[in-house]
CSV table of C-alpha atoms in Angstrom, one decimal:
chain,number,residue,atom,x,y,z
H,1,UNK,CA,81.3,104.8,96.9
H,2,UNK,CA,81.8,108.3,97.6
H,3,UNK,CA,84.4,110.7,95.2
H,4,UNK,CA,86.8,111.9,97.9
H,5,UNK,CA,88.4,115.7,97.1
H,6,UNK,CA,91.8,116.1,96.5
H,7,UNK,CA,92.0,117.5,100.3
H,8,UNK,CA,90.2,114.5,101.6
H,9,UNK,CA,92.4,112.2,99.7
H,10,UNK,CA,95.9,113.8,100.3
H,11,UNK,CA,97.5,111.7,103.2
H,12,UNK,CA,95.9,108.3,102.3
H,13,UNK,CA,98.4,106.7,101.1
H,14,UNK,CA,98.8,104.2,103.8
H,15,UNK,CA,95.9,102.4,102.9
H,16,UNK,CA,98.1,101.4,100.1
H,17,UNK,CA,100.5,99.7,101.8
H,18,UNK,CA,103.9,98.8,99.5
H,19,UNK,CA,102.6,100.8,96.7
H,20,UNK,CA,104.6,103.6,95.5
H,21,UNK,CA,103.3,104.4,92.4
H,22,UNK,CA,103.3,108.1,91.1
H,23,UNK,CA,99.8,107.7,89.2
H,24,UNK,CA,98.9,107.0,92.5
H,25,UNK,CA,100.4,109.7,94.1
H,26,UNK,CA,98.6,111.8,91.6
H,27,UNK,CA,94.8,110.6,92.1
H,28,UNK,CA,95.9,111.1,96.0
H,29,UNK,CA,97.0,114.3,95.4
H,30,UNK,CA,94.6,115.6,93.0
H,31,UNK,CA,96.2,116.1,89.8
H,32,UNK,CA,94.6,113.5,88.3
H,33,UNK,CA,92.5,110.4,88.3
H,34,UNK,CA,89.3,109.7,91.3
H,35,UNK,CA,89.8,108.6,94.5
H,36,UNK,CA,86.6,107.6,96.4
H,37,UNK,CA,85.7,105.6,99.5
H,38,UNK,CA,82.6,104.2,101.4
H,39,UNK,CA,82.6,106.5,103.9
H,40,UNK,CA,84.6,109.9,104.2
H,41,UNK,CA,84.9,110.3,107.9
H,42,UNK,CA,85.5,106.2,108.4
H,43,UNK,CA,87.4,104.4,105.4
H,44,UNK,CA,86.9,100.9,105.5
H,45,UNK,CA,87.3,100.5,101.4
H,46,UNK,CA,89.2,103.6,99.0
H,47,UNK,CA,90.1,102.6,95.5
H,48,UNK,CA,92.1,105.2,93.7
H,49,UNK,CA,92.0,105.4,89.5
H,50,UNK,CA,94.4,107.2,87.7
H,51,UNK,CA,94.0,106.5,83.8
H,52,UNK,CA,93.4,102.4,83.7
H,53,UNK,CA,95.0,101.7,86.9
H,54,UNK,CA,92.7,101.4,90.1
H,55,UNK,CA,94.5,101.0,93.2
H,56,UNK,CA,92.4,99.4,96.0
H,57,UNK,CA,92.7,99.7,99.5
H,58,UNK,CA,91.2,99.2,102.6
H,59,UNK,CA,89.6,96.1,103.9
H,60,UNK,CA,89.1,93.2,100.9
H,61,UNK,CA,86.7,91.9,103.2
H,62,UNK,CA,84.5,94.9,103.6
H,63,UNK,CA,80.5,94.4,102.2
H,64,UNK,CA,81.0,96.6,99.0
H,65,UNK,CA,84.5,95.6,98.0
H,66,UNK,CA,83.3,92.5,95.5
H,67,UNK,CA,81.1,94.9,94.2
H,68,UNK,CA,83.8,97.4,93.5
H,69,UNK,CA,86.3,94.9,91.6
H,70,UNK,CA,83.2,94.2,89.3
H,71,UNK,CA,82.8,97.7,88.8
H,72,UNK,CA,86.7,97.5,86.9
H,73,UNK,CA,86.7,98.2,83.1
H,74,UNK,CA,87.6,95.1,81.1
H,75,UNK,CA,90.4,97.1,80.3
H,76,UNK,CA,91.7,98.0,83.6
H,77,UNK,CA,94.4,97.0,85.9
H,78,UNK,CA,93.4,96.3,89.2
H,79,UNK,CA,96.3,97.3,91.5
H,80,UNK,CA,97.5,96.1,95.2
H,81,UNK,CA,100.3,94.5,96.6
H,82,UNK,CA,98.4,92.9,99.4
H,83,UNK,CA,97.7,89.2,99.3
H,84,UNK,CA,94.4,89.7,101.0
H,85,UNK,CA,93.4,92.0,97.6
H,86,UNK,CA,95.1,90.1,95.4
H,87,UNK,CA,92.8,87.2,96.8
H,88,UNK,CA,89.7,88.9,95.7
H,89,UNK,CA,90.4,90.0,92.7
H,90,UNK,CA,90.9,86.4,91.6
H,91,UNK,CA,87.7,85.0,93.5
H,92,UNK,CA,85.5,88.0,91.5
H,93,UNK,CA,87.3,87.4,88.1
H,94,UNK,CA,88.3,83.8,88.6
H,95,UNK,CA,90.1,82.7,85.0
H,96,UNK,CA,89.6,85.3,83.4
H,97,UNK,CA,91.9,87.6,85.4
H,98,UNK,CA,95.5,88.0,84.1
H,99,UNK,CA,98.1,88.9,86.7
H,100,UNK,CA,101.0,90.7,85.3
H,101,UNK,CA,104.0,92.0,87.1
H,102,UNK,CA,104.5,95.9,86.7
H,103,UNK,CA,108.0,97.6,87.3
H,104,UNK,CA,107.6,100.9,88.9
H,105,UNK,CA,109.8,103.7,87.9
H,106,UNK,CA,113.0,104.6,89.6
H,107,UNK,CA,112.2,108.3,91.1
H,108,UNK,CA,116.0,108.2,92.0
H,109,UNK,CA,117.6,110.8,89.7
H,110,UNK,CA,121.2,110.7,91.1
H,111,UNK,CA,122.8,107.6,88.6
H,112,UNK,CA,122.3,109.8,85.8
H,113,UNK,CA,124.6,111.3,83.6
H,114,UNK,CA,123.3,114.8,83.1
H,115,UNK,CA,126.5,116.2,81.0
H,116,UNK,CA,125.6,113.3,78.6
H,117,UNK,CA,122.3,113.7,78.7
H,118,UNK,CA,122.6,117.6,77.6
């Protein structure tokens, strides 16, 4: 896996299909976190990390992606929203993967009261 730069990452977010994440948007964008792919000019596999989240996307199916979900933390949370991924993750980690559902944050900043919030 090659680290992408924040100007070769910004505009991948379609290889995250469904995601819509703002630690994601981050790494993507270069504020913070990695992004890196297998190859620069022809992204097959991209995993993004901001913090302990790593987003994968891409193909599940391509030759280094197994070798990628090992290459989690124990302590990570391997993120994707597409069954394909999701399949993977539990034929790497088999029972000892934990899926958990995470709520994203509402961006939407209209319902709020900002009078009482002053």
């Amino acid at each position: 896996m090659i680290s992408l730069k924040p100007e070769q990452a910004r505009g991948l977010a379609g290889y995250f299909p469904g995601v819509a994440d703002t630690a994601l948007l981050s790494a993507l964008q270069g504020h913070m976190g990695a992004v890196m792919a297998d190859d620069p000019e022809d992204i097959g596999l991209i995993v993004a990390r901001c913090g302990d989240y790593l987003y994968f996307g891409g193909d599940p199916g391509h030759p280094e992606a197994e070798a990628a979900v090992r290459q989690a933390p124990a302590e990570g949370y391997l993120v994707c929203l597409e069954p394909r991924w999701q399949e993977k993750f539990k034929a790497v980690w088999g029972p000892r993967l934990e899926a958990q559902r995470r709520h994203i944050i509402k961006r939407d900043m209209s319902g709020l009261d900002r009078a009482r919030l002053a």
